[in-house]
Amino acid sequence: MWNFIRKGVARLNNYINKEIGVSPDNLELLAKEVTRFLHSPERLDMLKAYEYYNDNQDILRHKRTMINEDGDIEEVTNVKNYKVIDNMYATHVDKKVSYLTGNKFAIKTDNDAYTDVLDEYFDLRLRNKIKMVCGDMVKCGVGYLHPYYKDNELKFKRFKPYEVKVYYADDEKEEIDFFFRHYTNRVYTNRVYTRGYNEEFVEYVDVYTKEGVKTYKYVNNHLLPTGEEEKSYLSFSDGSNMKWKKFPLLVFRYNEDEQVLLNRIKSLQDGINLITSTFENNMLEDARDTILVVENFDGTNPGELRHNLSTYGTIQIRNTEGGSGGVSTLKLEINSENYKIILEQFKKALIKGMKSVDVEDLKSGTPNQMNIQSMFSEIDQDATNMENEMLKTLDDMLWFIDIDIALKGQGNFENEKVNIIFNRDMLQDETSIIDNTVKLIGLVSDETLLAQIPFIDDPAAENDRVKKQREEEQPEEFKMGYGGNDKDKVEDDEE
């Protein structure tokens, strides 16, 4: 009987505490997920990365402190407190993004018609958006583009990484189940009792599923329906709707762990700011901030002394029977070399931690191509990993573009192979490269050699131009066949 009771209790406990997975239809659980996401360490790290990039760094909240009589630390407000930001983090974020996507990437296919169509899709606007997403990758570890239709045209919307939470159907994060986007809109409401418009900020949550998009208001940790119906991804003028076979979200990852790069070097960036600020504070100490040694002062207390000195710049002193009065100062000598050495070490460590490069070292001497490649090895290695991640996602982007091309009746290119080639922005010793290329003439095809020359973007087109130029520069007799047409040459030979 006791076994029967225990089994019944176990079944009841399983029913009461049954695990329920998060789904886009369960608004109660989904609201909890939104709240948790807004306060999650991952999202806060992303926000901090954007703040640091935009010069809002912890040094701005730095306070100068001292140990008081009780042995506790307290803020000192009557001394200089300069807050200097040397934003090396932003500098090297831009450098990494520009290195990979600063130059126009090439799109090559075996079908010229397909290449022409893709060039129209990958216009300057879309290429710049991809560059911005690359910046999201470096700063936040991940970037997002959402394919959607506006005025019957396929477009790609960039979502900020700290707005999006993705739920995957598998552990390898290859199949998306659904995702939501939290954002804030500024609206104006007409309040009768105030006789005017009030500005308000309303929080919204868009939930994206395989079927479409549904919008909710996020109020007091709850999701409230807006009354709008679920929007389809593809709507046509005849009233019909379609949905994508693939989930309409392109995920660009910095690496497989979606690492926030700032976490790796934040202490170094803070150290650089603090060292620079402390050095400026110490260098700008003047006579009214240094330690004063006063003998036979005709005053009441040190505070009055400081006040008189700051206000009038003078001190009244007197001679007494015990000795003459006087004022002297104690100053600390600032050794700038110590600051310089520590600062250089911090900067080198930051550059290494970000897997970037410092081109200042190239300004001394005459570096050759091998030296340049050695200096660029870390940023180049990191760019290779980023490029591999981006190529996988760009391949998914091409799937949406191919569908759009087919819907417009411009052809079926779904099985065409596409090569996307990133033109990395590495410094090059062009003279050395050209000299080595010239030595290979006759051993390697002209088109292959032309591809090695830095200032040539399209080797095939350049090869055609070279052939045409050679034909135009040939003497007329060579074009006609050694001094005349071929018929005259044959008759002369027969004679």
Tab-separated table of N, CA, C and O in Angstrom, residues 95-108 122 126-135 137-138 145 251-253 379-398 418-426 428 451 454 456-457 459:
chain	number	residue	atom	x	y	z
A	95	LYS	N	39.803	49.103	-36.917
A	95	LYS	CA	40.896	48.552	-37.720
A	95	LYS	C	40.581	47.123	-38.156
A	95	LYS	O	40.828	46.743	-39.310
A	96	LYS	N	40.020	46.314	-37.246
A	96	LYS	CA	39.687	44.928	-37.590
A	96	LYS	C	38.552	44.867	-38.611
A	96	LYS	O	38.579	44.048	-39.535
A	97	VAL	N	37.557	45.743	-38.442
A	97	VAL	CA	36.435	45.765	-39.388
A	97	VAL	C	36.900	46.237	-40.760
A	97	VAL	O	36.549	45.655	-41.789
A	98	SER	N	37.699	47.285	-40.784
A	98	SER	CA	38.185	47.829	-42.050
A	98	SER	C	39.120	46.849	-42.746
A	98	SER	O	39.137	46.762	-43.982
A	99	TYR	N	39.888	46.101	-41.968
A	99	TYR	CA	40.829	45.147	-42.563
A	99	TYR	C	40.099	44.094	-43.385
A	99	TYR	O	40.551	43.712	-44.473
A	100	LEU	N	38.948	43.628	-42.882
A	100	LEU	CA	38.223	42.565	-43.574
A	100	LEU	C	37.217	43.098	-44.582
A	100	LEU	O	37.094	42.553	-45.687
A	101	THR	N	36.503	44.160	-44.249
A	101	THR	CA	35.397	44.612	-45.103
A	101	THR	C	35.570	46.039	-45.623
A	101	THR	O	34.650	46.584	-46.218
A	102	GLY	N	36.740	46.640	-45.371
A	102	GLY	CA	36.947	48.009	-45.833
A	102	GLY	C	36.980	48.126	-47.336
A	102	GLY	O	36.495	49.103	-47.916
A	103	ASN	N	37.548	47.135	-47.998
A	103	ASN	CA	37.580	47.111	-49.455
A	103	ASN	C	36.395	46.316	-50.000
A	103	ASN	O	35.855	45.439	-49.330
A	104	LYS	N	36.011	46.605	-51.207
A	104	LYS	CA	34.874	45.947	-51.845
A	104	LYS	C	35.173	44.471	-52.077
A	104	LYS	O	36.174	44.120	-52.698
A	105	PHE	N	34.302	43.590	-51.550
A	105	PHE	CA	34.523	42.164	-51.783
A	105	PHE	C	33.995	41.788	-53.167
A	105	PHE	O	33.028	42.365	-53.673
A	106	ALA	N	34.663	40.805	-53.772
A	106	ALA	CA	34.338	40.392	-55.139
A	106	ALA	C	33.342	39.242	-55.129
A	106	ALA	O	33.379	38.373	-54.250
A	107	ILE	N	32.428	39.246	-56.096
A	107	ILE	CA	31.441	38.174	-56.275
A	107	ILE	C	31.664	37.554	-57.649
A	107	ILE	O	31.554	38.239	-58.667
A	108	LYS	N	31.988	36.271	-57.685
A	108	LYS	CA	32.303	35.611	-58.944
A	108	LYS	C	31.440	34.371	-59.124
A	108	LYS	O	31.251	33.585	-58.195
A	122	PHE	N	23.847	43.420	-54.390
A	122	PHE	CA	24.912	43.843	-53.498
A	122	PHE	C	25.387	45.236	-53.897
A	122	PHE	O	26.529	45.445	-54.296
A	126	LEU	N	23.787	47.785	-49.366
A	126	LEU	CA	23.848	46.477	-48.725
A	126	LEU	C	25.271	46.151	-48.279
A	126	LEU	O	25.479	45.579	-47.202
A	127	ARG	N	26.255	46.528	-49.092
A	127	ARG	CA	27.651	46.280	-48.701
A	127	ARG	C	28.001	47.048	-47.427
A	127	ARG	O	28.698	46.526	-46.547
A	128	ASN	N	27.533	48.266	-47.322
A	128	ASN	CA	27.796	49.049	-46.116
A	128	ASN	C	27.087	48.444	-44.910
A	128	ASN	O	27.611	48.473	-43.788
A	129	LYS	N	25.898	47.877	-45.134
A	129	LYS	CA	25.172	47.247	-44.032
A	129	LYS	C	25.913	46.001	-43.549
A	129	LYS	O	25.969	45.728	-42.338
A	130	ILE	N	26.493	45.262	-44.481
A	130	ILE	CA	27.296	44.090	-44.108
A	130	ILE	C	28.521	44.527	-43.315
A	130	ILE	O	28.927	43.865	-42.345
A	131	LYS	N	29.118	45.644	-43.678
A	131	LYS	CA	30.253	46.171	-42.919
A	131	LYS	C	29.825	46.549	-41.503
A	131	LYS	O	30.550	46.301	-40.534
A	132	MET	N	28.645	47.142	-41.350
A	132	MET	CA	28.138	47.497	-40.025
A	132	MET	C	27.886	46.244	-39.189
A	132	MET	O	28.151	46.230	-37.982
A	133	VAL	N	27.380	45.195	-39.815
A	133	VAL	CA	27.160	43.935	-39.100
A	133	VAL	C	28.493	43.330	-38.675
A	133	VAL	O	28.601	42.742	-37.590
A	134	CYS	N	29.515	43.494	-39.500
A	134	CYS	CA	30.857	43.046	-39.118
A	134	CYS	C	31.311	43.777	-37.860
A	134	CYS	O	31.943	43.179	-36.977
A	135	GLY	N	30.990	45.064	-37.753
A	135	GLY	CA	31.290	45.807	-36.532
A	135	GLY	C	30.535	45.255	-35.329
A	135	GLY	O	31.073	45.176	-34.220
A	137	MET	N	29.700	42.164	-34.962
A	137	MET	CA	30.377	40.913	-34.646
A	137	MET	C	31.574	41.154	-33.736
A	137	MET	O	31.761	40.460	-32.736
A	138	VAL	N	32.390	42.137	-34.097
A	138	VAL	CA	33.604	42.398	-33.321
A	138	VAL	C	33.253	42.932	-31.938
A	138	VAL	O	33.869	42.560	-30.938
A	145	LEU	N	20.976	40.166	-39.547
A	145	LEU	CA	20.249	40.780	-40.653
A	145	LEU	C	18.950	40.015	-40.850
A	145	LEU	O	18.942	38.776	-40.828
A	251	VAL	N	22.439	35.085	-39.068
A	251	VAL	CA	23.253	35.235	-37.856
A	251	VAL	C	24.726	35.241	-38.248
A	251	VAL	O	25.239	34.256	-38.773
A	252	PHE	N	25.396	36.366	-37.986
A	252	PHE	CA	26.829	36.504	-38.262
A	252	PHE	C	27.572	36.404	-36.926
A	252	PHE	O	27.429	37.275	-36.068
A	253	ARG	N	28.372	35.369	-36.741
A	253	ARG	CA	29.075	35.160	-35.478
A	253	ARG	C	30.545	35.566	-35.598
A	253	ARG	O	31.185	35.287	-36.607
A	379	ILE	N	46.112	39.610	-36.774
A	379	ILE	CA	44.871	40.180	-37.296
A	379	ILE	C	44.415	39.407	-38.530
A	379	ILE	O	43.214	39.257	-38.770
A	380	ASP	N	45.373	38.876	-39.295
A	380	ASP	CA	45.029	38.111	-40.484
A	380	ASP	C	44.419	36.764	-40.102
A	380	ASP	O	43.458	36.306	-40.721
A	381	GLN	N	44.964	36.139	-39.066
A	381	GLN	CA	44.419	34.865	-38.598
A	381	GLN	C	43.002	35.040	-38.069
A	381	GLN	O	42.107	34.238	-38.362
A	382	ASP	N	42.793	36.099	-37.294
A	382	ASP	CA	41.449	36.364	-36.762
A	382	ASP	C	40.486	36.709	-37.892
A	382	ASP	O	39.313	36.306	-37.866
A	383	ALA	N	40.975	37.445	-38.899
A	383	ALA	CA	40.126	37.791	-40.039
A	383	ALA	C	39.726	36.542	-40.820
A	383	ALA	O	38.616	36.472	-41.362
A	384	THR	N	40.612	35.571	-40.888
A	384	THR	CA	40.280	34.315	-41.579
A	384	THR	C	39.121	33.609	-40.884
A	384	THR	O	38.193	33.104	-41.538
A	385	ASN	N	39.166	33.551	-39.556
A	385	ASN	CA	38.067	32.926	-38.811
A	385	ASN	C	36.766	33.703	-38.994
A	385	ASN	O	35.690	33.108	-39.181
A	386	MET	N	36.850	35.034	-38.950
A	386	MET	CA	35.661	35.853	-39.169
A	386	MET	C	35.124	35.659	-40.582
A	386	MET	O	33.906	35.585	-40.792
A	387	GLU	N	36.023	35.600	-41.548
A	387	GLU	CA	35.607	35.432	-42.941
A	387	GLU	C	34.865	34.120	-43.137
A	387	GLU	O	33.841	34.063	-43.831
A	388	ASN	N	35.362	33.041	-42.514
A	388	ASN	CA	34.693	31.743	-42.644
A	388	ASN	C	33.285	31.794	-42.064
A	388	ASN	O	32.342	31.221	-42.637
A	389	GLU	N	33.138	32.477	-40.922
A	389	GLU	CA	31.811	32.602	-40.321
A	389	GLU	C	30.889	33.443	-41.213
A	389	GLU	O	29.710	33.118	-41.393
A	390	MET	N	31.425	34.518	-41.776
A	390	MET	CA	30.605	35.397	-42.617
A	390	MET	C	30.203	34.709	-43.912
A	390	MET	O	29.079	34.880	-44.396
A	391	LEU	N	31.107	33.915	-44.483
A	391	LEU	CA	30.793	33.234	-45.750
A	391	LEU	C	29.643	32.251	-45.581
A	391	LEU	O	28.804	32.113	-46.478
A	392	LYS	N	29.605	31.567	-44.428
A	392	LYS	CA	28.496	30.642	-44.193
A	392	LYS	C	27.165	31.383	-44.164
A	392	LYS	O	26.167	30.927	-44.742
A	393	THR	N	27.149	32.538	-43.532
A	393	THR	CA	25.908	33.297	-43.433
A	393	THR	C	25.565	33.976	-44.753
A	393	THR	O	24.388	34.069	-45.125
A	394	LEU	N	26.572	34.463	-45.479
A	394	LEU	CA	26.309	35.059	-46.789
A	394	LEU	C	25.757	34.029	-47.767
A	394	LEU	O	24.980	34.373	-48.669
A	395	ASP	N	26.130	32.778	-47.595
A	395	ASP	CA	25.552	31.718	-48.422
A	395	ASP	C	24.060	31.577	-48.146
A	395	ASP	O	23.255	31.359	-49.060
A	396	ASP	N	23.655	31.716	-46.878
A	396	ASP	CA	22.225	31.725	-46.546
A	396	ASP	C	21.537	32.956	-47.132
A	396	ASP	O	20.387	32.884	-47.577
A	397	MET	N	22.227	34.093	-47.144
A	397	MET	CA	21.661	35.305	-47.737
A	397	MET	C	21.403	35.103	-49.221
A	397	MET	O	20.365	35.555	-49.747
A	398	LEU	N	22.306	34.413	-49.896
A	398	LEU	CA	22.129	34.159	-51.334
A	398	LEU	C	20.890	33.316	-51.597
A	398	LEU	O	20.266	33.445	-52.651
A	418	VAL	N	28.633	30.294	-56.199
A	418	VAL	CA	29.055	31.685	-56.032
A	418	VAL	C	30.294	31.721	-55.149
A	418	VAL	O	30.331	31.082	-54.089
A	419	ASN	N	31.297	32.451	-55.593
A	419	ASN	CA	32.500	32.667	-54.793
A	419	ASN	C	32.539	34.126	-54.349
A	419	ASN	O	32.525	35.029	-55.184
A	420	ILE	N	32.568	34.328	-53.034
A	420	ILE	CA	32.705	35.672	-52.478
A	420	ILE	C	34.115	35.801	-51.923
A	420	ILE	O	34.531	35.020	-51.063
A	421	ILE	N	34.861	36.757	-52.436
A	421	ILE	CA	36.270	36.903	-52.097
A	421	ILE	C	36.463	38.252	-51.402
A	421	ILE	O	36.224	39.310	-51.994
A	422	PHE	N	36.888	38.205	-50.134
A	422	PHE	CA	37.163	39.421	-49.377
A	422	PHE	C	38.556	39.945	-49.730
A	422	PHE	O	39.528	39.187	-49.752
A	423	ASN	N	38.622	41.227	-49.998
A	423	ASN	CA	39.886	41.881	-50.359
A	423	ASN	C	40.434	42.564	-49.108
A	423	ASN	O	40.079	43.693	-48.798
A	424	ARG	N	41.294	41.872	-48.393
A	424	ARG	CA	41.784	42.374	-47.111
A	424	ARG	C	42.711	43.568	-47.298
A	424	ARG	O	43.467	43.647	-48.257
A	425	ASP	N	42.631	44.447	-46.322
A	425	ASP	CA	43.327	45.730	-46.415
A	425	ASP	C	44.692	45.664	-45.727
A	425	ASP	O	44.987	46.421	-44.801
A	426	MET	N	45.550	44.763	-46.185
A	426	MET	CA	46.884	44.635	-45.610
A	426	MET	C	47.862	45.548	-46.334
A	426	MET	O	47.809	45.691	-47.559
A	428	GLN	N	51.181	46.493	-48.119
A	428	GLN	CA	51.968	45.639	-49.001
A	428	GLN	C	53.178	46.382	-49.536
A	428	GLN	O	53.131	47.590	-49.772
A	451	ALA	N	46.663	38.613	-60.993
A	451	ALA	CA	45.908	38.551	-59.743
A	451	ALA	C	46.779	38.863	-58.534
A	451	ALA	O	46.267	39.234	-57.467
A	454	PRO	N	48.843	44.194	-56.563
A	454	PRO	CA	47.897	44.771	-55.586
A	454	PRO	C	46.847	45.694	-56.180
A	454	PRO	O	45.707	45.704	-55.727
A	456	ILE	N	45.347	45.734	-59.064
A	456	ILE	CA	44.467	45.162	-60.085
A	456	ILE	C	43.328	44.427	-59.399
A	456	ILE	O	43.544	43.453	-58.672
A	457	ASP	N	42.097	44.902	-59.603
A	457	ASP	CA	40.926	44.319	-58.947
A	457	ASP	C	40.347	43.145	-59.717
A	457	ASP	O	39.882	42.174	-59.131
A	459	PRO	N	41.483	40.548	-62.488
A	459	PRO	CA	42.556	40.008	-63.330
A	459	PRO	C	42.085	39.609	-64.730
A	459	PRO	O	42.800	39.823	-65.705
